[in-house]
Short mmCIF file of C-alpha atoms in Angstrom, two decimals:
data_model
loop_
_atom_site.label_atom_id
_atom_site.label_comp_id
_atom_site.label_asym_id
_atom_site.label_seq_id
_atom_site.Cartn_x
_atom_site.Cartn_y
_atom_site.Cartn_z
CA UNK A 1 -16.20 -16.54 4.50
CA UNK A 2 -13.77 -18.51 6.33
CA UNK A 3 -10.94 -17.40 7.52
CA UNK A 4 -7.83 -18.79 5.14
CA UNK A 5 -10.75 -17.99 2.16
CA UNK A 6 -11.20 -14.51 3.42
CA UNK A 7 -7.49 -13.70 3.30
CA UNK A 8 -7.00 -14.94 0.03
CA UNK A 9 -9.36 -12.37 -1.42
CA UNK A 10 -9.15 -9.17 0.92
CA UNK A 11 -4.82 -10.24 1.24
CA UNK A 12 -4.27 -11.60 -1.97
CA UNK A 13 -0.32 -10.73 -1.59
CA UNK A 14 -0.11 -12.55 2.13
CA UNK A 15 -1.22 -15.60 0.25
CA UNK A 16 1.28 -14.97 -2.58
CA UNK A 17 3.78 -14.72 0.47
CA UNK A 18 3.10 -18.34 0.86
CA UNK A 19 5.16 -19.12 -2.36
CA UNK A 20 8.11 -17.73 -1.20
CA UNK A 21 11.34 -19.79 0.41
CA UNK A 22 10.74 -19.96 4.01
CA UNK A 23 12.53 -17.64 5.83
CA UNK A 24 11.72 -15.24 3.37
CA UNK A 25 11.71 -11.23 4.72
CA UNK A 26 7.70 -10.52 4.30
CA UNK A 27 7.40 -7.57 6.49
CA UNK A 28 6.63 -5.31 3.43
CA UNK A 29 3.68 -7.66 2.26
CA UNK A 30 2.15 -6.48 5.72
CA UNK A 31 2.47 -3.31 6.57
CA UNK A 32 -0.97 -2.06 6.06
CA UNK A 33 -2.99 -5.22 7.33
CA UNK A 34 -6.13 -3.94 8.95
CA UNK A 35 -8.42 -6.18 10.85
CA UNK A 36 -12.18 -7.15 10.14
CA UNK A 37 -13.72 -4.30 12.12
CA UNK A 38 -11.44 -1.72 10.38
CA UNK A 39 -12.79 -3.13 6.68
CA UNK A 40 -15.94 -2.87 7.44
CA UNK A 41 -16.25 0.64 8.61
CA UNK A 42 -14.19 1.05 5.52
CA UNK A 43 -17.12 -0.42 3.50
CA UNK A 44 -19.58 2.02 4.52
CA UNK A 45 -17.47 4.86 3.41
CA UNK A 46 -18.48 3.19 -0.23
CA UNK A 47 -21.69 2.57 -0.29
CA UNK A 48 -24.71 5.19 -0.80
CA UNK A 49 -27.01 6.51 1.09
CA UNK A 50 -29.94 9.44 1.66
CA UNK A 51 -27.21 11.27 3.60
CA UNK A 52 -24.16 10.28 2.21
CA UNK A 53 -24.07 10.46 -1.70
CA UNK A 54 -21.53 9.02 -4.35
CA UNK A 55 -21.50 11.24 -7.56
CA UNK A 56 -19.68 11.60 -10.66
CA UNK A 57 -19.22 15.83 -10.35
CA UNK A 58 -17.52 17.00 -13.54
CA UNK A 59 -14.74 16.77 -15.84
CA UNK A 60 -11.87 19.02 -16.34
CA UNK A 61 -8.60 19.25 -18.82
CA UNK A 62 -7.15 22.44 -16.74
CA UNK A 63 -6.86 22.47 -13.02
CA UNK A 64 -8.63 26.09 -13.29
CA UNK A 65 -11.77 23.73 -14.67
CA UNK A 66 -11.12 21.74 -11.59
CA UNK A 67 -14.03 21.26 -8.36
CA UNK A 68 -12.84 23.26 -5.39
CA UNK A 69 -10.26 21.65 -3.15
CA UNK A 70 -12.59 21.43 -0.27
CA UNK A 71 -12.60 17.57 0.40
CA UNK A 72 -9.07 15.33 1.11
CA UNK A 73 -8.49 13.80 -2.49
CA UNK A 74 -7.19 10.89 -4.10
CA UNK A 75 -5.96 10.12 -7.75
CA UNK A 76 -5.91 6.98 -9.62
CA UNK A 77 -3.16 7.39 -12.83
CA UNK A 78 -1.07 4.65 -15.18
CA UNK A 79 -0.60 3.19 -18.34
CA UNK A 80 -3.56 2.94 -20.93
CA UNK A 81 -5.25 -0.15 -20.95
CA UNK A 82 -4.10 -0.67 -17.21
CA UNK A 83 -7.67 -1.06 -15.97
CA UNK A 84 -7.99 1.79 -14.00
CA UNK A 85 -11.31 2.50 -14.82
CA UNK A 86 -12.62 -0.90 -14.06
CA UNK A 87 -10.61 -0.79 -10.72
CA UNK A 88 -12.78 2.49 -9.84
CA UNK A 89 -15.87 0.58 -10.85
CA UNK A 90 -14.61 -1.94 -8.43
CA UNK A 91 -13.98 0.38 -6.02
CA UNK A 92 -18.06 1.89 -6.25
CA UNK A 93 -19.47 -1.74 -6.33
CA UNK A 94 -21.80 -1.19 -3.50
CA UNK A 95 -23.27 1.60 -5.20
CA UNK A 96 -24.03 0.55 -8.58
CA UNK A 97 -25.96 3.74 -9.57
CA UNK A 98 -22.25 5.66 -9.80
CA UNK A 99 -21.59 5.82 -13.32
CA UNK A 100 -17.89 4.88 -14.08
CA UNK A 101 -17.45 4.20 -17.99
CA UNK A 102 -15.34 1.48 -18.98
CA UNK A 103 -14.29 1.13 -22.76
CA UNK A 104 -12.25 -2.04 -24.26
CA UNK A 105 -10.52 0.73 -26.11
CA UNK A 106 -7.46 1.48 -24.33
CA UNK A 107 -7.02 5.46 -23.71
CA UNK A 108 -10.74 5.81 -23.15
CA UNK A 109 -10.25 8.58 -20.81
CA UNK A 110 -9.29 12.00 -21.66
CA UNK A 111 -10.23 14.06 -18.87
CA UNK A 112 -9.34 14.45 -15.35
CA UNK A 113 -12.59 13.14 -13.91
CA UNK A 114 -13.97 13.37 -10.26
CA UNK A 115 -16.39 11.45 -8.21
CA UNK A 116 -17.32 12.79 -4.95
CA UNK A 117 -17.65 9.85 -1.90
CA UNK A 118 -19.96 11.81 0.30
CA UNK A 119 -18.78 14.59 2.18
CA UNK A 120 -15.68 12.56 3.33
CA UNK A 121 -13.16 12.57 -0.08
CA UNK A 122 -13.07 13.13 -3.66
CA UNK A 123 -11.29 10.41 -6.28
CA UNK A 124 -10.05 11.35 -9.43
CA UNK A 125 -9.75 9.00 -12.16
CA UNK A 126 -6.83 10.61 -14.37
CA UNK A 127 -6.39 10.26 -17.59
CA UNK A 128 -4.18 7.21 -18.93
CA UNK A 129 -0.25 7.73 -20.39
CA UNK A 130 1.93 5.86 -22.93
CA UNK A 131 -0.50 4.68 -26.12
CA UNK A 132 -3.30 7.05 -26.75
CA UNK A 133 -2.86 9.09 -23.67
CA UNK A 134 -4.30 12.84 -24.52
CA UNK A 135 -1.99 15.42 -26.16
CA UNK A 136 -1.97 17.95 -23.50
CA UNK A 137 -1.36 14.82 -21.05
CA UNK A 138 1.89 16.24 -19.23
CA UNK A 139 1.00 19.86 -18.62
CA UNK A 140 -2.77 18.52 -17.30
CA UNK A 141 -1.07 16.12 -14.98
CA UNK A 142 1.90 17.71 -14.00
CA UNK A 143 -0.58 21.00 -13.48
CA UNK A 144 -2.62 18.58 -11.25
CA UNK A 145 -0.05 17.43 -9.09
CA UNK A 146 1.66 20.36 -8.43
CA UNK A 147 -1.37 22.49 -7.79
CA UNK A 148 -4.15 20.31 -5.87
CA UNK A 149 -2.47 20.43 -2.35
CA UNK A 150 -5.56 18.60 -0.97
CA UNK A 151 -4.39 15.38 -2.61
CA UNK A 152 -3.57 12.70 -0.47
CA UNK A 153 -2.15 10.10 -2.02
CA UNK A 154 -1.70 9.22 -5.82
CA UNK A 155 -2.26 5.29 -6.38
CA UNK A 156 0.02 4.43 -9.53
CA UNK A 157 -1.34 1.86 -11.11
CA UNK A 158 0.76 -0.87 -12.61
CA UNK A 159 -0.15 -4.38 -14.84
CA UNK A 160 0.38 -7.33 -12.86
CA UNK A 161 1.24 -9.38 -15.88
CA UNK A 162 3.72 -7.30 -17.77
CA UNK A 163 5.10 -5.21 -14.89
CA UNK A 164 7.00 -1.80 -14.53
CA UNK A 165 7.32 -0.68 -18.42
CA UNK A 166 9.26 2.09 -19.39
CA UNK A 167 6.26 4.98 -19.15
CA UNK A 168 5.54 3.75 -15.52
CA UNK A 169 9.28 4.55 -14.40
CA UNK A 170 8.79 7.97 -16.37
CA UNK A 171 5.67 8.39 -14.08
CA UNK A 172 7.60 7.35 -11.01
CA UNK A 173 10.43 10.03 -11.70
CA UNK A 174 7.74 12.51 -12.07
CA UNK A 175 6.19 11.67 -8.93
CA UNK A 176 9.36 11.40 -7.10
CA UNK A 177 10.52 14.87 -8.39
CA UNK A 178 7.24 16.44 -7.60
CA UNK A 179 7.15 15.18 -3.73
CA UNK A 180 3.53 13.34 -4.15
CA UNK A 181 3.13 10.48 -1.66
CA UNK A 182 1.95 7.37 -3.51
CA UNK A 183 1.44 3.82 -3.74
CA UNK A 184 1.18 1.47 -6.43
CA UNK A 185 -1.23 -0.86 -7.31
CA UNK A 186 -0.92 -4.15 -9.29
CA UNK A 187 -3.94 -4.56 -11.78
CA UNK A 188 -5.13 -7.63 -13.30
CA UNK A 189 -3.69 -10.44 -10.84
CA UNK A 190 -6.17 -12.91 -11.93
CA UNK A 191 -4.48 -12.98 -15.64
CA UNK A 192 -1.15 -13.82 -14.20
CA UNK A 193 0.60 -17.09 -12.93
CA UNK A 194 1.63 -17.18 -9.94
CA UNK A 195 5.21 -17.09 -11.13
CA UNK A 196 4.88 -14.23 -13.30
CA UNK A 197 2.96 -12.51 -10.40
CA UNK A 198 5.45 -13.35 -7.61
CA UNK A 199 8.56 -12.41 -9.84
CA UNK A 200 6.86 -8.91 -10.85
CA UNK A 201 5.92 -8.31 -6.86
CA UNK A 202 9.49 -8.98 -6.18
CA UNK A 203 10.81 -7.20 -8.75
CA UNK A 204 9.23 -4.09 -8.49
CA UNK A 205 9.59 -4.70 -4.36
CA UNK A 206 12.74 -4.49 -4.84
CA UNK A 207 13.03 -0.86 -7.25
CA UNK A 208 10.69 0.45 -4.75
CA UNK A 209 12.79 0.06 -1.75
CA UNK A 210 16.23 1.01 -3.45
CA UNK A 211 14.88 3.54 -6.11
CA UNK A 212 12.33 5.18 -4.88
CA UNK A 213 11.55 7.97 -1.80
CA UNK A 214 7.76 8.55 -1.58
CA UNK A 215 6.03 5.55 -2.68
CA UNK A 216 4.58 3.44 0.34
CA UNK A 217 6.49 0.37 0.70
CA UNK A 218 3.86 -2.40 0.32
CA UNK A 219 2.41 -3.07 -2.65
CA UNK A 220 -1.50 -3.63 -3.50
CA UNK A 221 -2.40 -6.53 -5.42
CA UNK A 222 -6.02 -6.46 -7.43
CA UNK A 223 -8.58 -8.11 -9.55
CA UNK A 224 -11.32 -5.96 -10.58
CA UNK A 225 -12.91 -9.34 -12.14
CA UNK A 226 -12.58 -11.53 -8.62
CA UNK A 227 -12.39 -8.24 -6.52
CA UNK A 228 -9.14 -9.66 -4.71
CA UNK A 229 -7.42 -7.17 -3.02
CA UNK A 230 -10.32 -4.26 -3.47
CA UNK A 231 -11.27 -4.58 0.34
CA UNK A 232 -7.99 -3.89 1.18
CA UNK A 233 -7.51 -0.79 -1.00
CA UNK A 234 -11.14 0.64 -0.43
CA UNK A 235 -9.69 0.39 3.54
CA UNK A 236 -6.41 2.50 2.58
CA UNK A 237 -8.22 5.13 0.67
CA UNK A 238 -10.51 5.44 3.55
CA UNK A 239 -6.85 5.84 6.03
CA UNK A 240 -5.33 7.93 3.61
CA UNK A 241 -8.39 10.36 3.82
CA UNK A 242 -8.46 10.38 7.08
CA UNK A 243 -11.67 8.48 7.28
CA UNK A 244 -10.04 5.39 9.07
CA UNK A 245 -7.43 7.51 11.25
CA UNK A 246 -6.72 4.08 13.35
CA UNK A 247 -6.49 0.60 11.40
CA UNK A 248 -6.57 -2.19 14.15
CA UNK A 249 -4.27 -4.70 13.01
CA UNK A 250 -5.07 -8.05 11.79
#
């Protein structure tokens, strides 16, 4: 693609920058901002091969039911309906065989479940709070977070239409209290207006740099549907591993 096309899709909130008043501060919207070369070797982390496998492994509701913390591991968690399933689908699109079930019933999943990338990282795709989330949901999480001390960083994901809602600030203070690095990720960009998008980003820009300790300070915009900002986050999750230990800069 060409260039200004590229960044729209890989840097979908640089080209939401360019709705802001100039003179705007938008060193936050480009911290993490790696460079061509960096995304690609990122790719490859994500897409299968005869000696590097992508698997579903199990399921667990106890962290004693858990795979063995051999591999650095990452965890995707938020509201129900959030789309944090089809984000992980997203995520494995290079490797279509990797089984990630999607449901248009919000609360679909009810078990920690884990998907090993190779022998380079594990992801977990956790189970989702607020409506329908599992009973046992806090002492499985909380169990989770405390106890897997090869997890890397948690990716709280958030809806880019509605924005923070009450059970994602619960989530935060549970992941502030707790220590966890993590980031969070803004689902379902294509359903918003770019009003309603920018004035969420801001927003919730804003609560993370005066309210909050150890989530990264940019955000991550996605689609899952027009795969915006899934290059970008497939290249984090590959740093964050340690799989990408230097990002040349765009």
């Amino acid at each position: 693609l060409e260039r200004s096309r590229r960044t729209g899709i890989v840097f979908p909130l640089e080209k939401l920058a360019r709705s802001l008043a100039p003179g705007a501060d938008t060193a936050r919207f480009r911290l993490f901002q790696p460079g061509l070369a960096a995304l690609q070797r990122a790719e490859t982390l994500f897409r299968s091969g005869r000696d590097h496998a992508i698997d579903y492994v199990s399921s667990a509701v106890r962290t004693d039911h858990t795979p063995p913390p051999a591999l650095p591991e990452v965890c995707f968690i938020g509201r129900s309906n959030v789309g944090k399933s089809s984000l992980i689908r997203a995520l494995f699109s290079l490797s279509p065989e990797v089984e990630v079930r999607v449901s248009k019933t919000p609360g679909h999943t009810k078990k920690m479940n884990f998907f090993k990338v190779g022998k380079k990282f594990t992801l977990v795709d956790m189970p989702g709070y607020g409506y329908r989330a599992p009973q046992d949901f806090v002492e499985m999480v909380e169990a989770y977070l405390q106890e897997r001390h090869n997890l890397k960083r948690t990716f709280l994901l958030v809806d880019g239409v509605v924005g923070l809602q009450k059970t994602d600030h619960i989530a935060v203070d549970m992941l502030e209290e707790f220590g966890i690095p993590y980031v969070m990720v803004l689902t379902k960009i294509d359903r918003a207006s770019r009003g309603v998008l920018l004035k969420n980003v801001l927003e919730i820009q804003e609560f993370v740099n005066e309210k909050t300790q150890g989530c990264f300070p940019q955000l991550f915009l996605v689609s899952s549907l027009e795969f915006s900002g899934v290059h970008l986050l497939r290249c984090f999750v590959a740093h964050v591993t340690g799989n990408l230990p230097t990002v040349d800069a765009n």
